[in-house]
Coordinates of C-alpha atoms in Angstrom, one line a residue:
M1 CA 122.3 84.6 118.5
A2 CA 118.8 84.2 117.0
R3 CA 115.8 84.7 119.2
P4 CA 112.5 82.6 118.8
V5 CA 109.1 84.0 118.5
Q6 CA 106.1 82.2 119.4
H7 CA 102.6 81.4 117.7
V8 CA 100.0 84.1 117.4
S9 CA 96.2 83.9 116.6
P10 CA 94.7 85.5 113.6
Q11 CA 93.4 89.0 113.9
P12 CA 89.5 89.0 114.6
Q13 CA 88.9 92.1 112.5
L14 CA 90.6 90.9 109.3
T15 CA 88.5 90.1 106.2
V16 CA 89.9 87.3 104.0
F17 CA 88.6 86.7 100.4
A18 CA 89.6 83.4 98.9
K19 CA 89.9 82.3 95.2
V20 CA 90.6 78.8 94.1
V21 CA 92.7 79.0 90.9
A22 CA 93.4 75.2 90.3
Q23 CA 97.1 75.8 90.1
K24 CA 99.8 76.2 92.6
V25 CA 100.6 79.9 93.0
S26 CA 104.4 80.8 93.1
K27 CA 104.2 84.5 92.7
V28 CA 101.7 87.3 93.4
R29 CA 102.0 91.0 92.7
W30 CA 99.6 94.1 92.8
Q31 CA 99.3 96.2 89.7
P32 CA 101.0 99.6 90.6
G33 CA 98.6 102.3 91.6
S34 CA 98.3 105.2 94.1
E35 CA 100.8 104.7 97.2
A36 CA 98.0 106.1 99.6
V37 CA 97.6 103.7 102.5
R38 CA 93.8 104.0 102.3
Q39 CA 93.6 103.3 98.3
V40 CA 91.9 100.3 97.3
P41 CA 93.7 98.2 95.0
D42 CA 92.2 96.8 91.6
V43 CA 94.2 94.2 89.6
F44 CA 96.8 91.7 90.8
A45 CA 98.8 89.2 88.8
T46 CA 99.8 85.5 89.5
G47 CA 102.1 83.1 88.2
S48 CA 102.0 79.2 88.6
W49 CA 104.4 76.4 89.0
D50 CA 104.7 72.7 88.9
D51 CA 102.0 72.4 86.3
E52 CA 104.3 70.9 83.5
A53 CA 103.5 72.5 80.2
H54 CA 100.5 74.5 81.6
N55 CA 101.9 77.1 83.7
R56 CA 100.4 80.4 83.4
V57 CA 100.7 84.2 84.1
S58 CA 97.2 85.6 85.0
L59 CA 95.7 88.9 85.8
W60 CA 92.7 89.0 88.3
K61 CA 90.3 91.8 89.1
L62 CA 89.0 92.3 92.5
G63 CA 85.1 92.2 93.1
D64 CA 83.2 94.9 94.9
M65 CA 85.1 95.0 98.3
T66 CA 82.2 96.6 100.0
V67 CA 79.7 94.1 99.0
A68 CA 82.0 91.2 99.5
A69 CA 82.9 92.3 103.0
S70 CA 79.2 92.1 104.1
A71 CA 78.7 88.8 102.4
E72 CA 77.7 85.8 104.4
R73 CA 80.6 83.6 102.9
N74 CA 83.1 86.5 103.3
Y75 CA 84.1 85.7 99.6
A76 CA 85.4 88.7 97.4
G77 CA 85.3 86.6 94.1
P78 CA 88.2 88.1 92.2
H79 CA 87.6 87.1 88.7
L80 CA 90.0 86.3 85.9
L81 CA 90.8 89.0 83.3
C82 CA 93.1 87.2 81.2
S83 CA 96.0 84.6 81.1
L84 CA 99.0 83.6 79.1
D85 CA 100.9 80.2 78.9
H86 CA 104.2 80.5 80.4
P87 CA 107.2 78.2 79.6
G88 CA 108.4 76.5 82.8
D89 CA 107.6 77.6 86.3
V90 CA 107.0 81.3 87.1
T91 CA 109.8 82.1 89.5
D92 CA 109.2 85.7 89.7
L93 CA 106.8 88.6 88.6
Q94 CA 107.3 92.4 88.7
F95 CA 105.2 95.2 87.3
L96 CA 107.1 97.5 85.1
D97 CA 104.0 99.7 84.8
Q98 CA 100.2 99.3 84.7
E99 CA 100.3 97.6 81.3
Q100 CA 103.7 95.5 81.4
L101 CA 105.1 93.1 83.8
V102 CA 108.2 90.9 83.8
A103 CA 108.2 87.3 84.3
A104 CA 111.1 85.0 85.2
S105 CA 111.2 81.4 84.4
S106 CA 112.8 78.0 85.6
T107 CA 113.8 77.7 82.1
G108 CA 116.2 80.5 82.5
T109 CA 114.3 82.9 80.2
V110 CA 112.9 86.3 81.0
S111 CA 109.9 87.8 79.4
I112 CA 108.1 91.1 79.3
I113 CA 104.3 90.6 79.1
R114 CA 102.0 93.3 77.9
R115 CA 98.2 93.7 78.7
H116 CA 96.0 94.7 75.8
P117 CA 93.0 96.9 75.9
N118 CA 90.9 94.1 74.9
E119 CA 92.1 92.0 77.9
T120 CA 94.7 89.8 76.5
L121 CA 98.2 89.1 77.4
V122 CA 101.0 88.9 74.9
I123 CA 104.7 88.5 75.0
A124 CA 106.3 91.8 74.1
H125 CA 109.9 90.8 74.4
Q126 CA 111.8 87.7 75.6
W127 CA 115.5 87.1 76.5
E128 CA 115.7 83.4 76.0
H129 CA 118.0 81.1 78.3
L130 CA 119.7 84.0 80.1
H131 CA 120.8 81.5 82.7
G132 CA 122.4 78.0 82.2
L133 CA 125.0 75.6 83.6
H134 CA 127.0 73.4 81.3
S135 CA 125.0 74.3 78.2
E136 CA 121.9 73.3 80.0
P137 CA 119.1 75.9 81.1
S138 CA 119.1 76.9 84.8
P139 CA 116.3 78.8 86.6
C140 CA 116.2 82.5 86.7
T141 CA 115.3 82.9 90.3
S142 CA 114.4 86.6 90.6
V143 CA 114.2 89.9 88.6
A144 CA 114.1 93.4 89.8
F145 CA 113.1 96.7 88.0
N146 CA 114.3 100.2 88.2
S147 CA 113.6 102.0 84.8
P148 CA 114.9 101.3 82.3
D149 CA 116.8 98.4 83.7
I150 CA 115.7 94.9 84.8
A151 CA 118.2 92.8 86.7
S152 CA 118.0 89.1 86.7
V153 CA 119.8 86.5 88.7
G154 CA 119.7 82.8 88.7
E155 CA 120.9 79.4 90.1
D156 CA 124.0 79.6 87.8
G157 CA 125.2 82.5 89.9
T158 CA 124.9 84.8 86.9
L159 CA 123.7 88.5 87.3
N160 CA 122.3 90.2 84.1
L161 CA 121.2 93.8 83.3
L162 CA 118.5 94.1 80.6
R163 CA 117.2 97.4 79.0
V164 CA 113.6 97.5 78.7
D165 CA 113.7 100.5 76.3
T166 CA 116.1 98.8 73.7
G167 CA 115.4 95.2 74.5
Q168 CA 119.1 94.5 74.7
R169 CA 121.2 92.7 77.5
S170 CA 123.4 95.6 78.6
R171 CA 125.7 93.6 80.9
T172 CA 126.3 89.9 82.1
Y173 CA 128.4 89.1 85.1
E174 CA 128.7 85.5 84.5
K175 CA 129.2 83.4 87.5
A176 CA 129.3 86.6 89.7
D177 CA 128.6 84.3 92.5
C178 CA 130.2 80.8 93.2
T179 CA 126.7 79.6 94.3
A180 CA 123.1 80.2 93.5
L181 CA 121.6 83.7 93.8
N182 CA 118.1 83.5 95.1
D183 CA 116.8 87.1 95.0
V184 CA 117.8 90.5 93.7
A185 CA 116.7 94.1 94.6
F186 CA 117.9 97.5 93.4
L187 CA 119.5 99.4 96.3
S188 CA 120.1 102.5 93.9
T189 CA 120.2 103.3 90.2
S190 CA 123.7 101.8 90.0
E191 CA 123.7 99.3 93.1
L192 CA 122.0 96.0 93.5
L193 CA 121.5 93.7 96.5
T194 CA 121.5 89.9 96.2
V195 CA 121.3 86.9 98.6
N196 CA 122.8 83.4 98.0
T197 CA 122.7 79.9 99.2
I198 CA 125.6 80.1 101.5
G199 CA 123.9 82.9 103.6
Q200 CA 125.5 85.9 102.2
L201 CA 123.9 89.3 101.3
K202 CA 126.0 91.2 98.7
V203 CA 126.2 94.6 97.2
W204 CA 127.1 95.1 93.5
D205 CA 128.0 98.3 91.7
V206 CA 127.2 98.0 88.1
R207 CA 129.3 100.8 87.3
H208 CA 132.4 98.5 87.9
E209 CA 133.8 96.5 85.0
T210 CA 134.7 93.5 87.4
C211 CA 132.0 91.1 88.5
E212 CA 133.0 91.3 92.1
A213 CA 130.7 92.4 95.0
V214 CA 131.8 95.6 96.6
R215 CA 130.4 94.6 100.1
V216 CA 129.6 91.2 101.4
F217 CA 127.5 90.7 104.7
S218 CA 127.2 87.3 106.4
M219 CA 125.0 85.5 109.0
A220 CA 127.2 85.2 112.0
G221 CA 128.4 81.6 111.8
S222 CA 125.5 80.2 109.8
H223 CA 125.6 79.2 106.0
S224 CA 122.0 78.5 105.8
P225 CA 120.7 79.8 102.4
L226 CA 119.0 83.2 102.3
L227 CA 115.9 82.9 100.0
C228 CA 114.5 86.4 99.9
L229 CA 115.2 90.0 100.7
D230 CA 113.6 93.6 100.8
R231 CA 115.0 97.0 101.4
H232 CA 113.2 99.5 103.7
P233 CA 111.5 101.9 101.4
M234 CA 112.4 105.0 103.3
Q235 CA 115.6 104.0 104.9
G236 CA 117.7 102.2 102.1
H237 CA 120.5 101.0 104.5
V238 CA 118.0 98.7 106.2
V239 CA 117.8 95.4 104.6
A240 CA 115.7 92.3 105.6
A241 CA 116.3 88.9 104.5
G242 CA 114.6 85.4 105.1
S243 CA 116.3 82.1 105.3
Q244 CA 116.0 78.3 104.5
Q245 CA 115.5 77.9 108.2
G246 CA 112.6 80.3 108.5
S247 CA 114.7 83.1 110.4
L248 CA 114.4 86.8 109.8
H249 CA 117.8 88.7 109.4
V250 CA 117.9 92.5 109.5
W251 CA 121.1 94.4 108.5
D252 CA 122.1 98.1 108.6
I253 CA 124.5 98.0 105.7
R254 CA 126.2 101.3 106.7
K255 CA 128.2 99.4 109.4
G256 CA 129.6 95.9 110.1
S257 CA 129.0 92.6 108.1
L258 CA 126.8 90.8 110.6
P259 CA 122.9 91.4 111.0
V260 CA 121.9 93.7 113.7
S261 CA 119.0 91.4 114.4
I262 CA 118.1 87.8 113.9
L263 CA 114.8 86.2 114.9
D264 CA 113.9 82.6 114.7
A265 CA 110.4 82.8 113.2
H266 CA 108.9 80.4 110.9
K267 CA 109.1 76.5 111.0
G268 CA 110.0 76.4 107.4
A269 CA 111.7 78.2 104.7
M270 CA 110.7 81.9 104.6
W271 CA 109.8 82.4 100.7
E272 CA 109.1 86.2 100.8
V273 CA 109.6 89.2 103.1
R274 CA 108.2 92.7 102.4
F275 CA 108.2 95.9 104.2
H276 CA 104.9 97.9 103.9
P277 CA 105.7 100.4 101.1
T278 CA 104.4 103.4 103.0
V279 CA 104.3 102.4 106.7
P280 CA 107.3 100.3 106.9
N281 CA 107.4 99.6 110.7
H282 CA 105.0 97.0 109.3
L283 CA 106.5 93.9 107.7
F284 CA 105.1 90.7 106.2
T285 CA 106.5 87.3 105.6
C286 CA 105.3 83.9 104.3
S287 CA 106.7 80.4 104.7
E288 CA 107.0 76.8 103.4
D289 CA 105.1 76.0 106.8
G290 CA 101.8 77.6 105.5
S291 CA 102.0 80.5 107.8
L292 CA 101.5 84.3 106.8
W293 CA 102.8 86.7 109.3
H294 CA 102.4 90.4 110.0
W295 CA 105.0 92.0 112.1
A296 CA 104.1 95.3 113.5
L297 CA 106.9 97.4 115.3
S298 CA 106.6 100.3 117.6
G299 CA 108.7 102.3 120.0
Q300 CA 112.5 101.9 120.3
G301 CA 115.1 99.8 121.7
K302 CA 114.6 96.0 122.4
R303 CA 111.9 94.2 120.6
S304 CA 109.3 91.9 122.3
G305 CA 107.8 89.2 120.2
I306 CA 104.3 88.8 121.5
R307 CA 102.2 85.7 120.8
G308 CA 99.5 84.9 123.2
H309 CA 101.0 85.4 126.6
Q310 CA 104.7 84.8 125.9
Q311 CA 107.3 87.2 125.1
V312 CA 110.8 87.2 123.8
Q313 CA 113.4 89.9 123.4
S314 CA 115.9 90.5 120.7
S315 CA 118.6 93.0 120.5
L316 CA 118.8 95.8 117.9
S317 CA 120.8 98.7 116.9
D318 CA 120.7 102.1 115.3
H319 CA 121.1 105.8 116.2
A320 CA 117.7 106.8 114.8
S321 CA 114.9 107.9 117.0
T322 CA 112.1 107.9 114.5
L323 CA 109.6 105.2 114.1
I324 CA 110.8 104.1 110.7
N325 CA 114.1 103.3 111.7
N326 CA 113.2 101.2 114.6
W327 CA 114.0 97.9 112.9
V328 CA 117.7 98.8 113.8
V329 CA 117.8 100.8 116.9
E330 CA 120.4 101.1 119.8
D331 CA 118.0 102.6 122.5
P332 CA 118.1 100.2 125.5
T333 CA 114.3 100.9 126.2
L334 CA 111.7 98.5 125.2
T335 CA 109.8 98.1 121.9
N336 CA 106.8 96.0 121.1
L337 CA 106.8 93.8 118.1
Q338 CA 103.4 92.3 117.5
I339 CA 103.5 89.2 115.3
T340 CA 100.1 88.1 114.0
N341 CA 99.3 85.2 111.8
L342 CA 96.9 86.5 109.0
L343 CA 95.6 83.0 108.0
P344 CA 95.0 79.8 109.7
E345 CA 98.1 77.5 109.1
G346 CA 97.1 74.9 106.5
G347 CA 100.3 72.8 106.1
L348 CA 100.9 73.6 102.3
S349 CA 103.4 76.3 101.4
M350 CA 102.6 80.0 101.4
N351 CA 104.9 81.0 98.5
S352 CA 104.4 84.7 97.8
L353 CA 102.8 87.9 99.1
D354 CA 102.5 91.6 98.1
I355 CA 100.9 94.7 100.0
F356 CA 98.9 97.5 98.8
G357 CA 97.6 99.9 101.4
Q358 CA 95.4 98.1 103.7
F359 CA 95.2 95.0 101.4
L360 CA 97.5 91.9 101.1
V361 CA 97.4 89.4 98.4
C362 CA 99.1 85.9 98.9
G363 CA 99.5 82.8 96.7
S364 CA 100.0 79.2 97.9
D365 CA 100.4 75.5 97.1
R366 CA 96.8 75.2 98.2
E367 CA 96.0 76.1 94.6
A368 CA 94.3 79.3 95.8
V369 CA 95.0 83.0 96.2
Y370 CA 93.9 84.9 99.3
V371 CA 93.1 88.8 99.7
V372 CA 93.4 90.0 103.2
S373 CA 92.0 93.3 103.8
Q374 CA 91.7 95.5 107.0
L375 CA 95.3 95.0 107.9
G376 CA 95.3 97.8 110.4
V377 CA 98.3 99.5 108.9
Y378 CA 98.5 103.2 109.7

């Protein structure tokens, strides 16, 4: 049974930098760099949606964070480096390296975009109309990268494997799922994770010729669509997923088919969930209800969601005793789960987020991007 969590106020020590971009932002991603928690990020990418023929993929460079943090208006002023027109809505973005990123489109096309030294973006390669239904284009909903492979999934239920080095499509599982696939991630070099619109988490082994999932996980009596997922960066068997109803589901895929934890969270659809890449007892989510949450977990056993003066508890399970395993613990002692709203809720959807050290970038239907610093992640 899902347990509710209550509202929290923004952290007073946070510094928030805003940039109006005059387009609804569907995806944001930091450019790869050092994984040190204290490293300051430099460049991030955005993708837009719902702008007819004028959607774009753009690169932005942060201003001087030290100067900006002391400015009266608390405004960092990220500036535009370059942008590129994009066919259809940008439904996903992933960096391949510091010079290349892959973009997914609502037209069913997947593109590799390269940044040139003269600060221009060009399409280096494109797989057109990878996804479709009844001879009509269908959105590619998500892409994942594990060199040299890109995986793409779509509303048509198809799973593709694409090779960056050769530009070829190496494998297509047509109608791998009977319903739309909403997100994909690599579990290992040969295994993939997907979530779908009937509330299932699936594991696929691409070494198999058949297009059947090797493991299927469900949501305990609910068929609410799962929209996003992320795997724990240090414990790959721990997987978090967000639902259309705004709830957070955590699985230990080593055992059982049901989530070990379900928390009723946002009031709208959860569009993205991310473990911190180096300190994964911190997790971040964003939602259609306009909220952006930081979940900070400590201790072992039961979790207490703390918002204001109210507390709720949710049972978890795992044999581990280290901090990084605490999303799935069995110890009956208490654990604290502090949930903080990083931005004032504005009613318009928060669509995407990414984390880099002490910094978070998010994009929204407010036609703005926000850079949040001093996250307090250690």
